[in-house]
Coordinates of C-alpha atoms in Angstrom, one line a residue:
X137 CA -22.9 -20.3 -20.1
X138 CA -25.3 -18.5 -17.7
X139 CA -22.5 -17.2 -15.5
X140 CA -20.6 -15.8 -19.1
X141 CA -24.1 -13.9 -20.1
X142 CA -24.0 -12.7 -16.7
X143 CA -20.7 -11.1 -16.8
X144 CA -21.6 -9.5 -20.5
X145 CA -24.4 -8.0 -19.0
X146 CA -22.3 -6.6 -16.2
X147 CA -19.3 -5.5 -18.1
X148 CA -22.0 -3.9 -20.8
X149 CA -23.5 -2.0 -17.6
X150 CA -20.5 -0.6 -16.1
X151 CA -19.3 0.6 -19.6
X152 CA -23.2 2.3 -20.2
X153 CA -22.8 4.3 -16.8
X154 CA -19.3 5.2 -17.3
X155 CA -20.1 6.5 -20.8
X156 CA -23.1 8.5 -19.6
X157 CA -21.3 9.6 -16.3
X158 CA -18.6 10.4 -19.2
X159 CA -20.9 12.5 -21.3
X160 CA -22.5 14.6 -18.0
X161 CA -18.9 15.5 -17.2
X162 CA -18.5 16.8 -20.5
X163 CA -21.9 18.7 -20.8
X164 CA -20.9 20.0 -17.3
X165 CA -18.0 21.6 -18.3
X166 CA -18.5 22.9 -21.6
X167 CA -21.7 24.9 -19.9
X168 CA -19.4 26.8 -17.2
X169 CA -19.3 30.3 -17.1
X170 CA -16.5 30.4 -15.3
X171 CA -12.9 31.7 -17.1
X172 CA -11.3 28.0 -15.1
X173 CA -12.7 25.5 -12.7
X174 CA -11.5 22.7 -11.5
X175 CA -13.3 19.6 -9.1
X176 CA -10.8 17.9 -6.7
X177 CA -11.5 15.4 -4.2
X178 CA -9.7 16.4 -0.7
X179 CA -8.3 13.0 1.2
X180 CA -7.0 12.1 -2.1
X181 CA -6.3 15.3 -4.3
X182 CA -7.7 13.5 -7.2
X183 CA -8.8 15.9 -9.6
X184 CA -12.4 14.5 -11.1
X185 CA -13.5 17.6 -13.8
X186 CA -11.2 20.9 -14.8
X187 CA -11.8 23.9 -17.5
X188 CA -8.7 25.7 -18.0
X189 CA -7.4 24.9 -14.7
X190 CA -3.9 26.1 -15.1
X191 CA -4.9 29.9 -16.5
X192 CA -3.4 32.6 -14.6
X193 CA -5.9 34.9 -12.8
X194 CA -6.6 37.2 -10.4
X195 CA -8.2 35.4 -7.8
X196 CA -9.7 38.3 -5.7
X197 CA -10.5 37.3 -1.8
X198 CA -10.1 33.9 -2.3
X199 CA -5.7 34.9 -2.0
X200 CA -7.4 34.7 2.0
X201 CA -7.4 31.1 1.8
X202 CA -3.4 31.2 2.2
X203 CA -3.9 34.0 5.0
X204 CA -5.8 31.7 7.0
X205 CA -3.4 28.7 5.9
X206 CA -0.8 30.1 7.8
X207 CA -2.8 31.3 10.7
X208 CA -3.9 28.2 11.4
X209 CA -0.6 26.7 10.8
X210 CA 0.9 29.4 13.9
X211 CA -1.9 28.1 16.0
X212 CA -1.5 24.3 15.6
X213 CA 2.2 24.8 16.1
X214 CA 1.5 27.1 19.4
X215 CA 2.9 30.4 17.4
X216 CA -0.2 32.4 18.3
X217 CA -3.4 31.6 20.5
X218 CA -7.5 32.4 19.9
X219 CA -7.0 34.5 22.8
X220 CA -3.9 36.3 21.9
X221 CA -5.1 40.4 21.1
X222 CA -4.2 41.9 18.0
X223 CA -3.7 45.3 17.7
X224 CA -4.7 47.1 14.4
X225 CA -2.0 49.3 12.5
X226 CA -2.6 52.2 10.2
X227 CA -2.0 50.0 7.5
X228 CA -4.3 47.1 8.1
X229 CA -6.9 50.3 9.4
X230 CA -6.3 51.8 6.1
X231 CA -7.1 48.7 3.0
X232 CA -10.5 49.4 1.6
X233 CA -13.1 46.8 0.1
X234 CA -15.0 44.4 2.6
X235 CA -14.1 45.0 6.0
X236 CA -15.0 45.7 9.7
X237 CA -13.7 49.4 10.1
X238 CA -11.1 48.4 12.5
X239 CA -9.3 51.8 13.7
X240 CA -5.4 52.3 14.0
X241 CA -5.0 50.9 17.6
X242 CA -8.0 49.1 18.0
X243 CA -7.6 45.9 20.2
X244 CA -9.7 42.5 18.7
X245 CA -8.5 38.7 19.1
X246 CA -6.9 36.3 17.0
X247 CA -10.5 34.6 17.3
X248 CA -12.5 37.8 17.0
X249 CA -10.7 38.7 13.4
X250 CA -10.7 35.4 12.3
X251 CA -14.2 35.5 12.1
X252 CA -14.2 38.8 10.5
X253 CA -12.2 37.4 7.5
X254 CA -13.8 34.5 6.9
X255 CA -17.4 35.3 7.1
X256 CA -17.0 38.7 6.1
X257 CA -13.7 38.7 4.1
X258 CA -12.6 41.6 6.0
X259 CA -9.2 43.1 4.5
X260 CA -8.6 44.7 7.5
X261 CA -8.6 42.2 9.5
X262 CA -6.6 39.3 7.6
X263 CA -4.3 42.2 7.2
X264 CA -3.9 42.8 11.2
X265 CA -3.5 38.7 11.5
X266 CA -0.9 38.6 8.8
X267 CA 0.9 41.6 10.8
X268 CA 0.5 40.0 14.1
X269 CA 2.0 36.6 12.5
X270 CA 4.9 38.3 10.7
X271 CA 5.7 41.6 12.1
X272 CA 4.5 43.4 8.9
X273 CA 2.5 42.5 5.8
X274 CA 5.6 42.5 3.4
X275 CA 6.8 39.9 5.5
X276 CA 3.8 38.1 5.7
X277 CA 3.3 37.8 2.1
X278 CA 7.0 36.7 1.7
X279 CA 5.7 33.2 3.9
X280 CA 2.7 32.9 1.7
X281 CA 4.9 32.7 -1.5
X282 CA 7.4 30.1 0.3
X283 CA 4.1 28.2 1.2
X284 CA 2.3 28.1 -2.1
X285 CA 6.0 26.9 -3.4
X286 CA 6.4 24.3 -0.6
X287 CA 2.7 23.0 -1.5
X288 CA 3.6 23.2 -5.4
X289 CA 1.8 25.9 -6.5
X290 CA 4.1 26.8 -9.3
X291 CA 1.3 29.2 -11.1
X292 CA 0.6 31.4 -8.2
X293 CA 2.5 34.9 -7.1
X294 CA 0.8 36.5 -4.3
X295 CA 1.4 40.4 -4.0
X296 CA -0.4 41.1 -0.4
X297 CA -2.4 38.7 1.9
X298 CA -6.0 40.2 1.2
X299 CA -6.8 39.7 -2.6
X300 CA -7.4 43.6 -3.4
X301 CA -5.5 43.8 -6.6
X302 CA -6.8 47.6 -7.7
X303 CA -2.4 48.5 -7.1
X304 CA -1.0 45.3 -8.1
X305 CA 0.5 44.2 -11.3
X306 CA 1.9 40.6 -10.6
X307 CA -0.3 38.8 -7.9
X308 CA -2.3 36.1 -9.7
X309 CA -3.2 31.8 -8.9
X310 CA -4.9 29.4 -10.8
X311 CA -7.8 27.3 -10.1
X312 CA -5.7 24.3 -9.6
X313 CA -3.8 26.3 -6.9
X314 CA -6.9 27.2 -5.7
X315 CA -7.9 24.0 -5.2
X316 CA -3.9 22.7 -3.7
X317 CA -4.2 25.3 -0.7
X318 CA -7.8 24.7 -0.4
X319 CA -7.3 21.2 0.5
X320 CA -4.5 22.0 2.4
X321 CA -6.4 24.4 4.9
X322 CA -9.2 21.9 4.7
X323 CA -7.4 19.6 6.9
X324 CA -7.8 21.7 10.0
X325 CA -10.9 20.7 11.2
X326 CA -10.8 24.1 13.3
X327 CA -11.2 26.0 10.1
X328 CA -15.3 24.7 9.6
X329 CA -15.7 26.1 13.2
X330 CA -15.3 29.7 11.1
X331 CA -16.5 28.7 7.4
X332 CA -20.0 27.1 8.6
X333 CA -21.0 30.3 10.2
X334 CA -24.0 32.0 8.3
X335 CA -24.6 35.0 10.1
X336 CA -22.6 36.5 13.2
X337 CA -21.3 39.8 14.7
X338 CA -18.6 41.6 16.0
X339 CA -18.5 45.0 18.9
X340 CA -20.9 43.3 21.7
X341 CA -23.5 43.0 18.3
X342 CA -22.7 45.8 17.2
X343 CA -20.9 45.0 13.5
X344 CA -22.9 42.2 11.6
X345 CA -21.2 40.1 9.8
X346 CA -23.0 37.5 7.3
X347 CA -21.4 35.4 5.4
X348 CA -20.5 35.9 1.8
X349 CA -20.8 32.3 0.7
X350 CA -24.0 31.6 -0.2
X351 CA -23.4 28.0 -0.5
X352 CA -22.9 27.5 2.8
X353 CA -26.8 28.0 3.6
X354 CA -28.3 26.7 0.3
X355 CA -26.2 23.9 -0.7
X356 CA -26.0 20.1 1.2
X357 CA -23.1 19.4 3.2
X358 CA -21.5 22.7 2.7
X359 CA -18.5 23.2 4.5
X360 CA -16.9 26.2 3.2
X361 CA -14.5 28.1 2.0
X362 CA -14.2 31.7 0.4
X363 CA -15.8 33.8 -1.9
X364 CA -13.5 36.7 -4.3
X365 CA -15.2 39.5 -5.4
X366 CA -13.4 42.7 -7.8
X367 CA -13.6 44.3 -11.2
X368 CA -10.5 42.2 -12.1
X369 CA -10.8 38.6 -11.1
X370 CA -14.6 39.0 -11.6
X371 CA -16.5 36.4 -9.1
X372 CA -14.8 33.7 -7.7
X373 CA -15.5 30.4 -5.2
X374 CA -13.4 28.1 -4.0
X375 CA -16.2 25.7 -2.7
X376 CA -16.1 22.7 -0.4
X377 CA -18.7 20.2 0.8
X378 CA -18.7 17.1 2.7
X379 CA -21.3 14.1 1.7
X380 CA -20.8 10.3 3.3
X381 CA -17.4 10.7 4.1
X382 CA -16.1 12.3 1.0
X383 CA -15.3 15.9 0.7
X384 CA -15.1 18.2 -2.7
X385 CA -13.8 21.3 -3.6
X386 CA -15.2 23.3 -6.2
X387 CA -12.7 26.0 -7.6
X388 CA -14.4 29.0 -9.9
X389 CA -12.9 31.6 -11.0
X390 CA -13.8 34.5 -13.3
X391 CA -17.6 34.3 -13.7
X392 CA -19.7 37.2 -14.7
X393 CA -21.9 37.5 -11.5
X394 CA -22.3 35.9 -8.6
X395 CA -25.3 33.8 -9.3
X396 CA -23.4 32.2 -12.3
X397 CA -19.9 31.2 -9.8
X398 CA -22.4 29.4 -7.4
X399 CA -24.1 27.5 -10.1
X400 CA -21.1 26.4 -11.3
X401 CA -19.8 24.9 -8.2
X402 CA -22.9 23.5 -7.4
X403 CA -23.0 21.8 -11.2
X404 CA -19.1 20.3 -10.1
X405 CA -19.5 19.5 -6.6
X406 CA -23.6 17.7 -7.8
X407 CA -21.6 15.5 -10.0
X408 CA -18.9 15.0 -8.5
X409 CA -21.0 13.7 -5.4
X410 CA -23.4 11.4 -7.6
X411 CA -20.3 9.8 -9.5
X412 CA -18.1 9.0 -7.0
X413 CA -17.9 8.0 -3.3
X414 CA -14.8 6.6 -0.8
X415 CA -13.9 3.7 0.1
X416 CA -12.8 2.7 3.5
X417 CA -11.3 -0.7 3.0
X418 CA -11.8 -3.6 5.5
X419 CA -9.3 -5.9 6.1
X420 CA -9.7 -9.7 5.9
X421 CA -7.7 -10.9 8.8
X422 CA -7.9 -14.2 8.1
X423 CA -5.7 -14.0 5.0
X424 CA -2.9 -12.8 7.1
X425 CA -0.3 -15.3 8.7
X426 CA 2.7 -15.2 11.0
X427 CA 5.5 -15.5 8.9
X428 CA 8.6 -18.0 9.9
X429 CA 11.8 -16.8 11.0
X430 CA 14.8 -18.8 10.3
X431 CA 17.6 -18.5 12.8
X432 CA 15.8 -16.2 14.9
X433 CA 15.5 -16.4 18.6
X434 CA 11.8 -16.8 17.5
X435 CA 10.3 -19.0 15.4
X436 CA 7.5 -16.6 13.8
X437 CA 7.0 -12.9 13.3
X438 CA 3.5 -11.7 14.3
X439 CA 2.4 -9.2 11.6
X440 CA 0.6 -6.1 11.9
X441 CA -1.5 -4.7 8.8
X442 CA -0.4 -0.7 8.3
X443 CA -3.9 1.6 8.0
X444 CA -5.3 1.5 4.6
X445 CA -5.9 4.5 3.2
X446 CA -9.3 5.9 1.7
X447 CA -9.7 4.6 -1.9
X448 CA -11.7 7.0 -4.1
X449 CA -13.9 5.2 -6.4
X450 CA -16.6 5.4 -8.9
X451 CA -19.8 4.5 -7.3
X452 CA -20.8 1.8 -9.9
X453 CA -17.7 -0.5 -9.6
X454 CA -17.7 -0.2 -5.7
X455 CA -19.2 -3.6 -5.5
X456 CA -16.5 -5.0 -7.8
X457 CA -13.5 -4.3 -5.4
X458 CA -11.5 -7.9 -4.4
X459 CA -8.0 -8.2 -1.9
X460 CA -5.1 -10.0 -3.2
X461 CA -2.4 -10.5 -0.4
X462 CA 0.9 -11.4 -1.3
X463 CA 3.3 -11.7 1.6
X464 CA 6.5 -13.9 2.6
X465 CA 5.9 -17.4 3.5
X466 CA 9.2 -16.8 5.8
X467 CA 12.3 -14.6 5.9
X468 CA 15.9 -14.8 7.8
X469 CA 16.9 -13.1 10.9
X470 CA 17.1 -10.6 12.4
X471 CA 13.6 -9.1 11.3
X472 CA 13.6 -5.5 12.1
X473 CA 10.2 -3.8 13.5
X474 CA 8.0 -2.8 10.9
X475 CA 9.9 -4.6 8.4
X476 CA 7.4 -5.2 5.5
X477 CA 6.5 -8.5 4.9
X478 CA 4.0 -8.2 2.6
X479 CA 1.4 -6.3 1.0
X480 CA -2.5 -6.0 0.9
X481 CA -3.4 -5.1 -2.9
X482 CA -7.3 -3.9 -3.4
X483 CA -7.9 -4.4 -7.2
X484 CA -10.8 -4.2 -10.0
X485 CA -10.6 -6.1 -12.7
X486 CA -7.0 -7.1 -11.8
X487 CA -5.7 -3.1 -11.9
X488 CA -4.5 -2.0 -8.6
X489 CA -6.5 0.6 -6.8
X490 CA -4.7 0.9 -3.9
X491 CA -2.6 -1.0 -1.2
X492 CA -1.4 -1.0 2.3
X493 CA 1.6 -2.8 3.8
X494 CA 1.8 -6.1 6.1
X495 CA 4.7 -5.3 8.8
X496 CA 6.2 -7.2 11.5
X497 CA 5.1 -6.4 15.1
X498 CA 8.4 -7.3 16.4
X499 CA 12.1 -7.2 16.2
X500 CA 13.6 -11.0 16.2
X501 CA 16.9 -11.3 16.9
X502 CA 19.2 -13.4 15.1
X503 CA 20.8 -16.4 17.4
X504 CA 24.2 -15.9 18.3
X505 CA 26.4 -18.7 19.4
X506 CA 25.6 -18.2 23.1
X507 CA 21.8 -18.3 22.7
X508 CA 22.1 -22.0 20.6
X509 CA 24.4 -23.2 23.3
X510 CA 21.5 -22.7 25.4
X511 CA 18.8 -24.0 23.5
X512 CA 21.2 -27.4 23.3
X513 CA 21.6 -27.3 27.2
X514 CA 18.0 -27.1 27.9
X515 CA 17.4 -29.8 25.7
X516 CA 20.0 -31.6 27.1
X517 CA 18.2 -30.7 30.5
X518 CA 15.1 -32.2 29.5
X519 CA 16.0 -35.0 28.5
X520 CA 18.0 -36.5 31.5

C-alpha cells in the first residue's frame, strides 16, 4: 500500500512540474518581441520552444552564419589555411554597413578577416573570404544556396554572403533555418575560438574591433554566434550557450531594438537551461553476454556495445531513466563483424528514449567440411 501512495505522489509531482514548466514555456513565448524565435538544442536538434518559426524574414548579418559555414568547411577539408592571404577586390572594398575599411588590394589573412566578421560583422571582409573561397561572390553565394538545401533549409534564399539587403528583393531565412545552420557551424569547435572574443583589433592595434554580441559578455556559458542589424530585418540573434554539457541556440528575429532581441534569447536559452539537461548514458556491462554461434568455427561471438548517444531529457524524470536489453541468445554462422545482435533500449515509463546497438566484435566463420574433418581427427588424436 505504501509503495502505491508512493508512486501517486511521484506520478502527481512529475505531472505538477511538467504542467508549470508547461505554463512558463507558454508565458515565455507569448511575451517575445521578436516577429519568430525558436529554442533548439544542438547535439540533438530538438526544438524545445518556437513563435512563428517558419516566417520568412530578412535575417540581416546573421546570412554570415552560412559565410562562415563554408569557411570553416574549406579549412577542415584543407581548401584554404588561417595563414593563406587574402587580397581585397573593389567589390568586397566597396559594401557599406559594418566593416573594417579594407582597400581594393589590401592584403589580410584568412584568420585576420575571420575575426573581422565575426566580432565585428565586417561586410567587407566576409565578402573578401567568400571571394577567396569561390573566385567571386556570385559564385560564392551559389554554394551557400546548395548548402542551406543540402542541410534542409527549404525557407531560406540567400541573395549575397553579407546580409545587407538595402538592393535585394528575394534573400530571406527563417528562424528555424537560423537555427539548422547554426547548429551546423556549431559543430566546429574552431568557430568559439572567433565567437568568444569580446573585444580585439586588427592593423598592429590600429582598427578595434568589439564584438556586437552582447551576450557573449553578460550571459552564462555564452558561446556565440551573430548578431543582424538593418531597417528591414530589424534586430536579430542567433544565440548559443553551453551549460553542463548541453548547448542551446536561441534564434530571434525581427525585434524592435536591440535590448528587446537579447532579452528574448536570454528568456529562451534561461528556460531552456532550467528545464532540460543531457543525458550521457552508462552502460551496464553486466547485462551483456557472448552470444552462441552454431556451426561456427567458434563457439561464441564476443559483443561490443556501439556508443550511446546523448539523450536530451527533462530534468525532473532524469532519475526515472531504466535499460532494457534485448539481444539474441545465439545465432547461425557465419556472423559478420558488427553484425547486430541486439539492442540496449533506455526507457521512462516503458516509452523509448533512446537506444544503441549490441554488435559482434568478430567475424566467425561458418565450418566447412575440411575444418570438421579436423575437429574429428584431433579428437580422434586425443583420445588414442
Amino acid at each position: 500500500m505504501k509503495k502505491i501512495i508512493c508512486i501517486i505522489i511521484s506520478v502527481f509531482m512529475i505531472l505538477s512540474m511538467s504542467l508549470i514548466a508547461f505554463a512558463e514555456k507558454e508565458t515565455i513565448v507569448g511575451n517575445l518581441s521578436a516577429k519568430s524565435a525558436i529554442l533548439m538544442e544542438i547535439s540533438t536538434g530538438k526544438v524545445l520552444m518556437e513563435l512563428n518559426a517558419d516566417e520568412k524574414l530578412s535575417p540581416a548579418s546573421i546570412t554570415k552564419v552560412m559565410t562562415l559555414l563554408l569557411v570553416f568547411e574549406a579549412l577542415e577539408e584543407g581548401k584554404i589555411s588561417l595563414n593563406d592571404r587574402v587580397t581585397a577586390s573593389q567589390n568586397a572594398s566597396s559594401k557599406g554597413g559594418s566593416q573594417i575599411w579594407l582597400k581594393e588590394g589590401e592584403v589580410m589573412t584568412v584568420h585576420e578577416l575571420l575575426k573581422a566578421t565575426v566580432i565585428a560583422s565586417a561586410n567587407d571582409a566576409c565578402t573578401a573570404l567568400g571571394e577567396y573561397i569561390a573566385g567571386d561572390e556570385t559564385a560564392f553565394v551559389s554554394m551557400m544556396n546548395e548548402r542551406a538545401k543540402s542541410l534542409g533549409m527549404n525557407n531560406t534564399c540567400f541573395e549575397n554572403c553579407s546580409g545587407l539587403d538595402d538592393t535585394v528583393t528575394n534573400h530571406y531565412s527563417t528562424a528555424r533555418d537560423v537555427a539548422i545552420m547554426s547548429r551546423e557551424l556549431m559543430k566546429y569547435e574552431k568557430v568559439k575560438e572567433y565567437t568568444t572574443i569580446w573585444m580585439d583589433s586588427l592593423r598592429n592595434g590600429e582598427t578595434q574591433l568589439v564584438n556586437t554580441n552582447k551576450l557573449i559578455r553578460y550571459y552564462e556559458g555564452a558561446t556565440g554566434l551573430k548578431t543582424g542589424t538593418t531597417s528591414k530585418a530589424g534586430y536579430c540573434v542567433t544565440a548559443t550557450a553551453e551549460r553542463d554539457g548541453m548547448e542551446l541556440v536561441a534564434v530571434v528575429l525581427g525585434s524592435d531594438n536591440s535590448k528587446e532581441r537579447f532579452e528574448d534569447a536570454k528568456k529562451m536559452l534561461s528556460w531552456g537551461f532550467a528545464n532540460y539537461s543531457i543525458y550521457k548514458p552508462q552502460i551496464d556491462n553486466s547485462l551483456i553476454t557472448k552470444v552462441k554461434v552454431f556451426y561456427g568455427v567458434e563457439n561464441f561471438a564476443k559483443t561490443i556495445v556501439e556508443a550511446p548517444k546523448p539523450i536530451l531529457i527533462e530534468k525532473k524524470i532524469k532519475d526515472n531513466i531504466t535499460q532494457r536489453v534485448d539481444m539474441c541468445v545465439d545465432v547461425e554462422a557465419p556472423v559478420e563483424k558488427n553484425q547486430t545482435l541486439g539492442k540496449i533500449y533506455f526507457e521512462i515509463d516503458d516509452e523509448i528514449i533512446g537506444e544503441c546497438a549490441i554488435l559482434s566484435e568478430n567475424r566467425v566463420e561458418k565450418r566447412d567440411t575440411w575444418f570438421i574433418f579436423l575437429l574429428l581427427w584431433s579428437s580422434f588424436t586425443k583420445k588414442s
